[in-house]
mmCIF file of C-alpha atoms and ligand atoms in Angstrom:
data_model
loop_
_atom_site.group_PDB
_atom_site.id
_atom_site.type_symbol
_atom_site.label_atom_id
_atom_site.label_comp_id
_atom_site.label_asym_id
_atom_site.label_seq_id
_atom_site.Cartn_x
_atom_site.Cartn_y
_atom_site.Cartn_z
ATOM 1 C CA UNK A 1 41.264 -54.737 31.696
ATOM 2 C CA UNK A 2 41.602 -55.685 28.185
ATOM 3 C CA UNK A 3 37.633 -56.156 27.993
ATOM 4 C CA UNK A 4 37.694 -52.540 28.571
ATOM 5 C CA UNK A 5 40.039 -51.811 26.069
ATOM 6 C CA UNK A 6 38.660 -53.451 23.910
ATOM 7 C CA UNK A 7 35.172 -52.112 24.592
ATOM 8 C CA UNK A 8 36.832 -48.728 24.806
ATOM 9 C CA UNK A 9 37.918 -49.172 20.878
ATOM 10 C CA UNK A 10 34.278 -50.571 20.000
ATOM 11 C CA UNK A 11 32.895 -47.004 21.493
ATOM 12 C CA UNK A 12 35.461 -44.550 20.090
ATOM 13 C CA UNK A 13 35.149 -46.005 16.763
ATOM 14 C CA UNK A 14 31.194 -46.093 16.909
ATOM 15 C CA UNK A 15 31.746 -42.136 17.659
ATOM 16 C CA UNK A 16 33.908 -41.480 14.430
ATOM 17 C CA UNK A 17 31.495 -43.498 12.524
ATOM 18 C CA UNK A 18 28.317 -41.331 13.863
ATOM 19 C CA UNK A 19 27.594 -39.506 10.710
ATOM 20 C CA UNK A 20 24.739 -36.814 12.296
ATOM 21 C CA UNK A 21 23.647 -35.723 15.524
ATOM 22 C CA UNK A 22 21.263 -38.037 15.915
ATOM 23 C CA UNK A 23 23.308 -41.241 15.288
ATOM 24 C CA UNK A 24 25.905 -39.699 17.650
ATOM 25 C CA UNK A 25 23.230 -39.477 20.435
ATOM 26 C CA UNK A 26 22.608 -43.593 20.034
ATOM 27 C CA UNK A 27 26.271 -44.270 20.211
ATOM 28 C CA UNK A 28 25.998 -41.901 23.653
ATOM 29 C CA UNK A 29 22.730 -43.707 25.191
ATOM 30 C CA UNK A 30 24.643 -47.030 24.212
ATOM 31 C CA UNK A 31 27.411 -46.471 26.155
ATOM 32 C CA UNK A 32 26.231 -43.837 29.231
ATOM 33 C CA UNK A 33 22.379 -43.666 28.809
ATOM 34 C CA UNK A 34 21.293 -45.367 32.001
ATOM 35 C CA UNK A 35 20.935 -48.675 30.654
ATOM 36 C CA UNK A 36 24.300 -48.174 28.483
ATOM 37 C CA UNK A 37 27.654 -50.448 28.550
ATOM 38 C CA UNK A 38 29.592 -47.864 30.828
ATOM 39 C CA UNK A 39 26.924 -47.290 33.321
ATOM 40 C CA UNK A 40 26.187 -51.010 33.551
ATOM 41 C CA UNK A 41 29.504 -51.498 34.316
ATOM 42 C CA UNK A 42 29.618 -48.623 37.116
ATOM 43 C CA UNK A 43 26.668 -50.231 38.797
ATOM 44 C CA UNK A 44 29.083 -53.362 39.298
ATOM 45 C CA UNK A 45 31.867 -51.542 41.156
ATOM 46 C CA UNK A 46 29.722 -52.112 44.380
ATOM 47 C CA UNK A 47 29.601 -55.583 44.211
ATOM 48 C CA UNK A 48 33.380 -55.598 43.835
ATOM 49 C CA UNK A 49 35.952 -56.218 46.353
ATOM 50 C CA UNK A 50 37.934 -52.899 47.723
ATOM 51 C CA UNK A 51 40.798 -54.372 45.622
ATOM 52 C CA UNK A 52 39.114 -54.696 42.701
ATOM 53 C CA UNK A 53 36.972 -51.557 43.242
ATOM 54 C CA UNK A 54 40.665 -49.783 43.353
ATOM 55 C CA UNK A 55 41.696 -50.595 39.968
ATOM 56 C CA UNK A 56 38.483 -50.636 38.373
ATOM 57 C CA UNK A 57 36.912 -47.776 39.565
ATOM 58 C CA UNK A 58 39.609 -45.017 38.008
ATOM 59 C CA UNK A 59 39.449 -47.168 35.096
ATOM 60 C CA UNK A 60 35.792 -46.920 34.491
ATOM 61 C CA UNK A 61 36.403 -43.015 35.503
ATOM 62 C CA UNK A 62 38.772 -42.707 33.165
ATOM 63 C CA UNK A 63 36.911 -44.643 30.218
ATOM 64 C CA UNK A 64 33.729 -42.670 30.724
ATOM 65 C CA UNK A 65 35.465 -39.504 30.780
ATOM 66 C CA UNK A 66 37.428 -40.241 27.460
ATOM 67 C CA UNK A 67 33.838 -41.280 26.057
ATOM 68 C CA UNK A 68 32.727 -38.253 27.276
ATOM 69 C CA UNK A 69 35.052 -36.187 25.859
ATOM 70 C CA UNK A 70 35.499 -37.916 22.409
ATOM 71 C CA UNK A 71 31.487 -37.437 22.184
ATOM 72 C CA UNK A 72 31.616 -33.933 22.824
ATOM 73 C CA UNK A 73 34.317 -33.198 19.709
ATOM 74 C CA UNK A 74 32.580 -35.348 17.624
ATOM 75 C CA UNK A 75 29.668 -33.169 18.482
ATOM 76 C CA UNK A 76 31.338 -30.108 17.224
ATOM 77 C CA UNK A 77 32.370 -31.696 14.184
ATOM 78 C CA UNK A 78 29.414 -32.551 13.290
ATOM 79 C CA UNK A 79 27.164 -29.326 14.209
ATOM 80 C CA UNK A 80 29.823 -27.359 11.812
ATOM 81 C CA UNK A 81 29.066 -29.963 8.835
ATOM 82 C CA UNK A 82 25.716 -29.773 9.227
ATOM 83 C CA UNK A 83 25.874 -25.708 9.477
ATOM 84 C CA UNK A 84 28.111 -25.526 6.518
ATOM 85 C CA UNK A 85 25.210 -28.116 4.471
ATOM 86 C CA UNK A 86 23.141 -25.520 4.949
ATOM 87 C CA UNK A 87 24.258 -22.766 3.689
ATOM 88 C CA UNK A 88 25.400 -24.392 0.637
ATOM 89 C CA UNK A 89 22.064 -25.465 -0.014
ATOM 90 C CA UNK A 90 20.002 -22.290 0.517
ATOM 91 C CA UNK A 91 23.088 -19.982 -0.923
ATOM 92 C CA UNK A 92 21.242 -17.366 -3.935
ATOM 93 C CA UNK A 93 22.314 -16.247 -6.822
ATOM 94 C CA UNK A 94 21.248 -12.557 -6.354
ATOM 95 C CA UNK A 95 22.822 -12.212 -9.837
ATOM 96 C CA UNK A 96 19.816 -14.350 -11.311
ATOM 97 C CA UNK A 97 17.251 -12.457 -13.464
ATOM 98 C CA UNK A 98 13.630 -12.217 -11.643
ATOM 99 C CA UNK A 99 11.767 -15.595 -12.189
ATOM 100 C CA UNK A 100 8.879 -14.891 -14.637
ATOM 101 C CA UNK A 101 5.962 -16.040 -12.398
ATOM 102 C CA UNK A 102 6.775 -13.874 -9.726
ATOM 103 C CA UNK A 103 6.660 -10.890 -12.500
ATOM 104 C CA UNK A 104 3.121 -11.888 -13.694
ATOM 105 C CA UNK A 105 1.463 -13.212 -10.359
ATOM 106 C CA UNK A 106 0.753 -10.270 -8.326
ATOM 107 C CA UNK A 107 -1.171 -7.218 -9.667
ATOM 108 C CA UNK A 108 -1.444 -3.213 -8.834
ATOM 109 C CA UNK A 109 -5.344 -2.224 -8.698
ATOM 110 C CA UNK A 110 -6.296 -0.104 -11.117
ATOM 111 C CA UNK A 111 -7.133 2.393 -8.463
ATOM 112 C CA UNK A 112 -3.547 2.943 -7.722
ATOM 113 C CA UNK A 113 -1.959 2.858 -11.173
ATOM 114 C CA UNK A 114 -4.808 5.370 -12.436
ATOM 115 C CA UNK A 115 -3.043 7.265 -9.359
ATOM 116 C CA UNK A 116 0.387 6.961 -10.762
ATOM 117 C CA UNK A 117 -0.755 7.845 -14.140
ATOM 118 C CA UNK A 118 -2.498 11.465 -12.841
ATOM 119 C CA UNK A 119 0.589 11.823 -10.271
ATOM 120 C CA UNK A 120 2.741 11.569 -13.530
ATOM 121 C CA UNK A 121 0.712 13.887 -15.082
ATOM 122 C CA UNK A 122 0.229 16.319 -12.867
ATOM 123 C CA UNK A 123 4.028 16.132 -11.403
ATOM 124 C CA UNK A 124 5.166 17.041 -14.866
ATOM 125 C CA UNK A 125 3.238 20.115 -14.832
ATOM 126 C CA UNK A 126 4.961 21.325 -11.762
ATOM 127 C CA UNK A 127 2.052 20.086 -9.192
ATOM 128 C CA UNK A 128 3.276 18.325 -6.191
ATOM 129 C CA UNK A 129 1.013 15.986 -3.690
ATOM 130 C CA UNK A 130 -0.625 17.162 -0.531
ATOM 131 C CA UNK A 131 -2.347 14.674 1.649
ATOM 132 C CA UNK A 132 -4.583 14.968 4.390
ATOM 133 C CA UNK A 133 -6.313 12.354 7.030
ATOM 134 C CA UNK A 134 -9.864 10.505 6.109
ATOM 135 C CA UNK A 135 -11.310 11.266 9.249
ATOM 136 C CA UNK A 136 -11.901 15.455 9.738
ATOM 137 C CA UNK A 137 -13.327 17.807 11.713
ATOM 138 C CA UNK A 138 -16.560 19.490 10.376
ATOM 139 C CA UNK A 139 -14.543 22.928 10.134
ATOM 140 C CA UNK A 140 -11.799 21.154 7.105
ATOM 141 C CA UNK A 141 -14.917 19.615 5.761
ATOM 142 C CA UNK A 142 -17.150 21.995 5.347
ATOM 143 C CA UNK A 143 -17.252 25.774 7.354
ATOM 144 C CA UNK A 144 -13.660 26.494 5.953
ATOM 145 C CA UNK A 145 -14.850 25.628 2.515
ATOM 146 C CA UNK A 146 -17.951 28.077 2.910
ATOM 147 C CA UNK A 147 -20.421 25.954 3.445
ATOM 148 C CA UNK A 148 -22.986 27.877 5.280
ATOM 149 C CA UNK A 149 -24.283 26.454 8.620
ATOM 150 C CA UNK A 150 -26.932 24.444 8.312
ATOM 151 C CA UNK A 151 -26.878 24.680 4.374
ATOM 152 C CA UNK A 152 -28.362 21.640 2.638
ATOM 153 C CA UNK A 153 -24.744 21.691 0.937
ATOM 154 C CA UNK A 154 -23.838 19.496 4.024
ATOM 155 C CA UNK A 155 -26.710 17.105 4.094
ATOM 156 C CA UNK A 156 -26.133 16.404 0.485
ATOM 157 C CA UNK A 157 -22.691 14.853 1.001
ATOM 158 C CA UNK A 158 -24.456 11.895 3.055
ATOM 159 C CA UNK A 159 -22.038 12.591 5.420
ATOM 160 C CA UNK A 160 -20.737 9.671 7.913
ATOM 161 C CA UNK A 161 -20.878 11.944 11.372
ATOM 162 C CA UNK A 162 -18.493 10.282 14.179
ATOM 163 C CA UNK A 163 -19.755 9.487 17.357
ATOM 164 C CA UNK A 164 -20.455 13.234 19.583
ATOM 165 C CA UNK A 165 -17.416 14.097 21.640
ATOM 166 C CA UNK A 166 -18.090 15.655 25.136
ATOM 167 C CA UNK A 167 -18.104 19.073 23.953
ATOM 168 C CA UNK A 168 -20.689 17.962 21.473
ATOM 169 C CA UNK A 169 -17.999 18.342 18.242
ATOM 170 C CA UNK A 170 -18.424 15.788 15.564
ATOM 171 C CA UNK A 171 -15.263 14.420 13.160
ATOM 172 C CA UNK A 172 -16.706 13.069 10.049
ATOM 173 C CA UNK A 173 -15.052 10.757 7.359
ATOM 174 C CA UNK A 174 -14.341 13.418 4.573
ATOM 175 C CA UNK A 175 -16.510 13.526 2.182
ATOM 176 C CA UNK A 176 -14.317 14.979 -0.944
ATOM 177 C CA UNK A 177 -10.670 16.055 -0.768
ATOM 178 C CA UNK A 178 -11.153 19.368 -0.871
ATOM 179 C CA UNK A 179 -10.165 19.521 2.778
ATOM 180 C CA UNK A 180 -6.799 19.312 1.858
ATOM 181 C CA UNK A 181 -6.971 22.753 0.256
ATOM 182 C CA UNK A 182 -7.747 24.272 3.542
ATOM 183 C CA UNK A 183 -4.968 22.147 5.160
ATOM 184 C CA UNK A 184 -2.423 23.135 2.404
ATOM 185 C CA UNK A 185 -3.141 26.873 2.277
ATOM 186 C CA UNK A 186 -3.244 27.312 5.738
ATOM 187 C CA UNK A 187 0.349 25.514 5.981
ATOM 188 C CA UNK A 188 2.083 27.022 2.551
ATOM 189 C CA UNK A 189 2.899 30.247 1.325
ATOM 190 C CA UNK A 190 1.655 30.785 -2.266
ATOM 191 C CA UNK A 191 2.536 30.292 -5.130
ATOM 192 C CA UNK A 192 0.873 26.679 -4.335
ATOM 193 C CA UNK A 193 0.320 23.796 -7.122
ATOM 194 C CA UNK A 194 -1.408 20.618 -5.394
ATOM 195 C CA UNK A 195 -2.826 17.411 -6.449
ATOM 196 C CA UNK A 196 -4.575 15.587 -3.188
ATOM 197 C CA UNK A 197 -5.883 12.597 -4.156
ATOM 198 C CA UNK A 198 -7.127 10.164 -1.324
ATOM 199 C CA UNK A 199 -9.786 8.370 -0.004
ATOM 200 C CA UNK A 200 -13.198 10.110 0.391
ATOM 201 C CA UNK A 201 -16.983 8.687 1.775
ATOM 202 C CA UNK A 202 -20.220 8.694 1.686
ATOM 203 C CA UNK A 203 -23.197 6.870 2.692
ATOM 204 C CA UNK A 204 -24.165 5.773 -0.982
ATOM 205 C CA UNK A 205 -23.877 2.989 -2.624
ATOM 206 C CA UNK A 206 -24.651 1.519 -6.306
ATOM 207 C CA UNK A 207 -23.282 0.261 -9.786
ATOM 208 C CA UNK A 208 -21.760 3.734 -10.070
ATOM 209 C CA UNK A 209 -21.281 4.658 -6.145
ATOM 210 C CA UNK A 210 -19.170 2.764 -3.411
ATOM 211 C CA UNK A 211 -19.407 4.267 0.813
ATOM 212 C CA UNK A 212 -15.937 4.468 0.416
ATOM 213 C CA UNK A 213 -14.396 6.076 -3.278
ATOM 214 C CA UNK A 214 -11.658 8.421 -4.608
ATOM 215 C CA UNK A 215 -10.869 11.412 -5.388
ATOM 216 C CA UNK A 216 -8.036 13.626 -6.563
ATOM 217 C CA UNK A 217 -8.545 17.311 -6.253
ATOM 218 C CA UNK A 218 -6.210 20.110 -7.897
ATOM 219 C CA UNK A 219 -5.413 23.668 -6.473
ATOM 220 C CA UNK A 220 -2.958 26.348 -8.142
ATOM 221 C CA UNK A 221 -3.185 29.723 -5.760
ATOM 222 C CA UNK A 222 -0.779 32.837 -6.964
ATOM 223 C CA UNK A 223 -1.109 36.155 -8.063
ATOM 224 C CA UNK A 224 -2.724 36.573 -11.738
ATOM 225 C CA UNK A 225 -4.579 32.867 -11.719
ATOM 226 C CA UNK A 226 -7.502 32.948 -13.813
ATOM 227 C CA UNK A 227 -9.923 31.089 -15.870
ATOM 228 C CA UNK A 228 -7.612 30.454 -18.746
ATOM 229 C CA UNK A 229 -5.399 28.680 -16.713
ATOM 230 C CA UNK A 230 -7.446 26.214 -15.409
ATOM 231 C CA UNK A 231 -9.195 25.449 -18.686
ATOM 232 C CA UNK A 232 -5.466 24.892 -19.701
ATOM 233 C CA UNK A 233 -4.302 22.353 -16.983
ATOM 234 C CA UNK A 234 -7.281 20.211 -17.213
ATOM 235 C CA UNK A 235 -7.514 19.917 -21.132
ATOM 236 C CA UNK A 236 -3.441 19.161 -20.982
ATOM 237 C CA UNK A 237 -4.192 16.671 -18.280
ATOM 238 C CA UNK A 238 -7.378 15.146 -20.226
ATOM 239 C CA UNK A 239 -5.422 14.477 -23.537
ATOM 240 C CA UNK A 240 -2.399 13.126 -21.493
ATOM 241 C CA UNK A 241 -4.535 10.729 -19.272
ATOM 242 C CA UNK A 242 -6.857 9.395 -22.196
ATOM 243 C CA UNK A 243 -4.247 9.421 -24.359
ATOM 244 C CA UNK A 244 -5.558 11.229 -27.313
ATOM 245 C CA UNK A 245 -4.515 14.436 -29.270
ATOM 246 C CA UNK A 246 -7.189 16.323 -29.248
ATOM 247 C CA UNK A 247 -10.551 16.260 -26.824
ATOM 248 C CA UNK A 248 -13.773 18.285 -27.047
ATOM 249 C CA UNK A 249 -14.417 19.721 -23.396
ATOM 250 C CA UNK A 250 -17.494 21.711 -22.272
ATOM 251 C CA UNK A 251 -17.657 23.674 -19.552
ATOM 252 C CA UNK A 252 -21.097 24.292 -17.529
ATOM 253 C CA UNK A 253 -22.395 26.694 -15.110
ATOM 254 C CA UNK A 254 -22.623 24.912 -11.837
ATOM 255 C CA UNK A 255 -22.346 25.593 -8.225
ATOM 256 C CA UNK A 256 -20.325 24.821 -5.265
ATOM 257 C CA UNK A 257 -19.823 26.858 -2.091
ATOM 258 C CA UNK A 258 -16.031 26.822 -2.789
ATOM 259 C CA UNK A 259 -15.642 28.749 -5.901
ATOM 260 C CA UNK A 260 -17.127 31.400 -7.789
ATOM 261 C CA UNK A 261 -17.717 30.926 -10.554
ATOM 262 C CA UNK A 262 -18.241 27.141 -10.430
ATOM 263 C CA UNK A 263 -18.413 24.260 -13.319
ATOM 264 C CA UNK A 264 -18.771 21.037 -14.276
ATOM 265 C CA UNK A 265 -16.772 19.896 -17.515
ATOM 266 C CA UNK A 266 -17.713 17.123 -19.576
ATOM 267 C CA UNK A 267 -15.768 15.791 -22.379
ATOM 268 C CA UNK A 268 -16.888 14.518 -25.885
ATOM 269 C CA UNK A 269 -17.225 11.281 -26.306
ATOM 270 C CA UNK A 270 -18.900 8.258 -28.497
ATOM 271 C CA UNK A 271 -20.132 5.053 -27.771
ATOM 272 C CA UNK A 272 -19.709 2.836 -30.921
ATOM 273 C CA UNK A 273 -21.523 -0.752 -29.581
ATOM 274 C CA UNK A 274 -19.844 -1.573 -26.455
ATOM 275 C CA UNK A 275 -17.121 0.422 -26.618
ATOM 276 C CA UNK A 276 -16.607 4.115 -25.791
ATOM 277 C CA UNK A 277 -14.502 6.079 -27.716
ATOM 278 C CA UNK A 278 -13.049 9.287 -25.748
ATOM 279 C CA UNK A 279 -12.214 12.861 -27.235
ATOM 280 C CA UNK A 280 -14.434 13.576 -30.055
ATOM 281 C CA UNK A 281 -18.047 12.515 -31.286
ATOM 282 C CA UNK A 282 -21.558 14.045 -30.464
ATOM 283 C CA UNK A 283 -22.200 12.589 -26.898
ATOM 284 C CA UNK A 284 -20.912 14.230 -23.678
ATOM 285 C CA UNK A 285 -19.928 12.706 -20.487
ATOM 286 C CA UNK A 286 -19.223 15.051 -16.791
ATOM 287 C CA UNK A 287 -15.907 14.172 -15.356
ATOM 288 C CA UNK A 288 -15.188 16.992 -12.201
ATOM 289 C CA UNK A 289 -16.283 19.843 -10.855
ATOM 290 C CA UNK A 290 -13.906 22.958 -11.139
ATOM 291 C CA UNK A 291 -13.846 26.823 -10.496
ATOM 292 C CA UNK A 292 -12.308 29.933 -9.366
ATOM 293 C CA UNK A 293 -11.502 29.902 -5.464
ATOM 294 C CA UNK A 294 -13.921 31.365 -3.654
ATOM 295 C CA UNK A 295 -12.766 34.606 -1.704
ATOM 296 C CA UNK A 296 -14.463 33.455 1.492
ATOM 297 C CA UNK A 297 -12.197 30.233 1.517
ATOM 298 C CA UNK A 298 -9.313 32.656 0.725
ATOM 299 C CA UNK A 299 -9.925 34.692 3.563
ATOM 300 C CA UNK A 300 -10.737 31.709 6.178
ATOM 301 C CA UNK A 301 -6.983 30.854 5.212
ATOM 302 C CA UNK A 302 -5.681 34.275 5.397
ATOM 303 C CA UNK A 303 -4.949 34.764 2.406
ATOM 304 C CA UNK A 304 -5.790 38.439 0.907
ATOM 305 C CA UNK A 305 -8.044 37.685 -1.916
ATOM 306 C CA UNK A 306 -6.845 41.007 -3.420
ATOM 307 C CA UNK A 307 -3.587 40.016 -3.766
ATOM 308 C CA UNK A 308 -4.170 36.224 -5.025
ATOM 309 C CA UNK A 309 -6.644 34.456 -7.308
ATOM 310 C CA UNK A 310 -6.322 30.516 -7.858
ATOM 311 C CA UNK A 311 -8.647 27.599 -9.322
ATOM 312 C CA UNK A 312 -9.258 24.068 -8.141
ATOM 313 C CA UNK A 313 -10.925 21.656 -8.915
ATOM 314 C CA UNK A 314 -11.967 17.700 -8.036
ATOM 315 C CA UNK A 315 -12.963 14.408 -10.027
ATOM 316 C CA UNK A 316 -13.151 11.077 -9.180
ATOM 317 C CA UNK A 317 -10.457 8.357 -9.857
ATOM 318 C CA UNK A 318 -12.348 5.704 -9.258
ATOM 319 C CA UNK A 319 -14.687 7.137 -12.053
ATOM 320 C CA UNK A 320 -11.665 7.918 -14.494
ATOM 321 C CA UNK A 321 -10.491 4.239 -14.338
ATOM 322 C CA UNK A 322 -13.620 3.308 -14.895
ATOM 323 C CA UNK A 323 -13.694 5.554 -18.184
ATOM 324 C CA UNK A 324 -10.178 4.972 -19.204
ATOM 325 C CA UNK A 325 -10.212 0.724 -18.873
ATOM 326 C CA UNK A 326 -13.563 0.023 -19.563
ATOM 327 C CA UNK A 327 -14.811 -1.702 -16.637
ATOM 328 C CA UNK A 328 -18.923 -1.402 -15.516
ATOM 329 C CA UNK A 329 -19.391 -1.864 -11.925
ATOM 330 C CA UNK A 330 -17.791 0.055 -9.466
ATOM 331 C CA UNK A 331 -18.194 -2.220 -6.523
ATOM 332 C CA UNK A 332 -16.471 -4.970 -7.992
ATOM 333 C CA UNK A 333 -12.957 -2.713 -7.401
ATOM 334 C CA UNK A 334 -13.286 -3.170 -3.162
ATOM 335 C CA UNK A 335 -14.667 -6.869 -2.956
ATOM 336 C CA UNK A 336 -11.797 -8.453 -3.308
ATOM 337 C CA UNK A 337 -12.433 -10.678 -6.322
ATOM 338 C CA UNK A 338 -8.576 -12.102 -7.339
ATOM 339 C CA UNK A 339 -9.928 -13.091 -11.002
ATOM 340 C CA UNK A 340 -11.051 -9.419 -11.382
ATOM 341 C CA UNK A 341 -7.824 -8.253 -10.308
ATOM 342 C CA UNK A 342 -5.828 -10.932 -12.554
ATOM 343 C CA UNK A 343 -8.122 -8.912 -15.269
ATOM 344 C CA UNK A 344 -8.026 -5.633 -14.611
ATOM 345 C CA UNK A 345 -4.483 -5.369 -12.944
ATOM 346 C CA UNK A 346 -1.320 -3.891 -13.739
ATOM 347 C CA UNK A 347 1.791 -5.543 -14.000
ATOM 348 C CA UNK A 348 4.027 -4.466 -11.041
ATOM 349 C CA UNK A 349 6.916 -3.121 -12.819
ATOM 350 C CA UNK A 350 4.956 -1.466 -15.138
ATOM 351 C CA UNK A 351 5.439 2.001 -13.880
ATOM 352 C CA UNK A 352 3.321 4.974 -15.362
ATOM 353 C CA UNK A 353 5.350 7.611 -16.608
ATOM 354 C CA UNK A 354 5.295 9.929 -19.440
ATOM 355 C CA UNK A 355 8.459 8.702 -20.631
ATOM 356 C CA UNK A 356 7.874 5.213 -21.166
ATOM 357 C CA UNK A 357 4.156 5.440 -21.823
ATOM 358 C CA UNK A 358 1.172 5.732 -19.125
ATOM 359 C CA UNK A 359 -0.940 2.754 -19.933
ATOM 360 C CA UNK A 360 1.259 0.682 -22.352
HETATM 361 N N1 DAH B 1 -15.506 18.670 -3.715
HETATM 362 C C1 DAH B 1 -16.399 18.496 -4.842
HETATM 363 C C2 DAH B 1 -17.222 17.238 -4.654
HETATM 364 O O1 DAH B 1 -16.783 16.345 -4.009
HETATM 365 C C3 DAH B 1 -15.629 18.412 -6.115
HETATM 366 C C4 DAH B 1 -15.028 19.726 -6.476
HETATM 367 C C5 DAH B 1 -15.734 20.629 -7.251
HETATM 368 C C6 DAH B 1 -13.785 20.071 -6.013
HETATM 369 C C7 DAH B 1 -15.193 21.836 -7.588
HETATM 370 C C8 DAH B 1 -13.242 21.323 -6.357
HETATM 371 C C9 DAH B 1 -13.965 22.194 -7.146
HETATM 372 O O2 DAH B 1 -12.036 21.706 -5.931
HETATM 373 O O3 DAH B 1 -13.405 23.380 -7.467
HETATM 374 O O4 DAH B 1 -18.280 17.151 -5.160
#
């Protein structure tokens, strides 16, 4: 009896000592694993005599089940440590400022801060943004906008055509964001001010073309809009974007089937070496395509083209970052290249805004 005792002591104080799980779980296989003191000692009682098998067998009962139970506590004590360990060691100071690396390591492309900075822009002028999905139906594209059927118009936007659907329809990835003026004016009541800028495609590609590219376009429709007005919006939004007090602008005849009359503006410009130099100087470069809304497009909204007037127009953003932060090749924005983005790239809490500077 007093060689269990004693080996009763050895175990109980092994437990207290059992500073983790794991050193716990020896102390258990030592003393009721199958090869452990206990259990050895269990495999005895047949051997034994009944009278000895009467004392002894309650007595090893007993012992195991005081093992078992001093284990188990131990257990718990031991589980709440280790729990209360770790959440000492991962507890944050949200009160910390932002660590500095996380600040400078990620950038925004310069795709969607120029997008930000004409949002801004344009927001401040009273415009808000209309959206509208990539992939449309040839009537958004094009017959709404008074395209003609058939019309070269169509073939010249290297159009990406869906597969046929059984009623021999075709959607087709947009090919300019004009779209979205059908889509708004057939959903608002005028007075409308838009911006839709988006993704747009077509099968092109070079230095200056990607398939896939940008474009914001810009539609005002209420009673009394004319000409004036949209000369006004796009030389406010020019000076604001390039940042400059004054810019030449020229306006030229052009033609698209969604307004009459149609142009094309360039603004002045000079290249001094490398650089170009935007506002003034003798050289010219095209930036959109603009005009008065054509009544057709009115109408296929149903919209009484006696009653309202309104202007649009559509550039390319992918084009104006190109102007505004000097960078050559077009393609290099979509092929992933994280040095070109470490380059080009915006810090992330650098927000555009007219307030605290667009580009600064
Ligand atoms: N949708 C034209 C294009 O992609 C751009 C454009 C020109 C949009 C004139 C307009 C506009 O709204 O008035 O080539």
């Amino acid at each position: 009896m007093s060689e269990l005792n004693s080996l009763e002591q050895e175990i109980l104080a092994n437990i207290a000592k059992a500073d983790s799980e794991a050193a716990l779980e020896d102390v258990r296989v030592a003393a009721l694993g199958k090869k452990g003191k206990i259990s050895e000692m269990m495999k005895t009682l047949g051997k034994m005599t009944p009278e000895e098998r009467k004392e002894m067998g309650p007595a090893l009962n007993g012992l195991k089940g005081r093992v078992g139970d001093a284990l188990g506590a131990r257990k718990d004590v031991l589980k709440e440590e280790a729990l209360k360990a770790r959440l000492l060691s991962e507890t944050l100071d949200v009160t910390l400022p932002t660590r500095a690396g996380s600040m400078f390591e990620g950038r925004v492309h310069p795709i969607a801060q120029v997008t930000q900075e004409l949002t801004a822009i344009f927001a401040d002028m009273g415009f808000a943004v209309a959206e509208g999905p990539d992939i449309e139906t040839d009537f958004y594209n094009f017959t709404a906008l008074n395209f003609p059927p058939d019309h070269p118009a169509r073939l010249e936007h290297d159009t990406f055509f869906l597969p046929e659907k059984e009623d021999g329809s075709q959607m087709v990835l947009r090919t300019h964001t004009s779209p979205v003026q059908i889509r708004t004016m057939t959903s608002q009541e005028p007075p409308i001010r838009v911006i839709c800028p988006g993704r747009t495609y077509r099968c092109d590609s070079d230095q200056t073309h990607t398939p896939m590219f940008h474009q914001v376009e810009g539609l005002v429709i209420e009673e009394g809009a004319h000409m004036g007005h949209l000369k006004w919006v796009l030389e406010e939004f020019c000076k604001a974007f390039f940042e400059v007090d004054n810019i030449k602008m020229r306006f030229r005849a052009s033609h698209f089937p969604f307004t009459e009359p149609s142009m094309e503006v360039d603004i002045g410009c000079q290249r001094v070496g490398n650089e170009l130099r935007i506002g003034e100087g003798d050289d010219w470069l095209e930036i959109l395509g603009c005009g008065m809304v054509h009544p057709n497009v009115l109408r296929n909204c149903d919209l009484d083209p006696d009653k309202y007037t309104g202007f649009a127009w559509g550039m390319g953003i992918d084009r104006l970052a190109m102007l505004k932060y000097g960078m050559p090749d077009l393609r290099a924005f979509f092929n992933g290249d994280k040095r070109w983005l470490d380059h080009y790239g915006f810090a992330p809490l650098d927000i555009p805004g007219l307030v605290g500077g667009l580009s600064s």
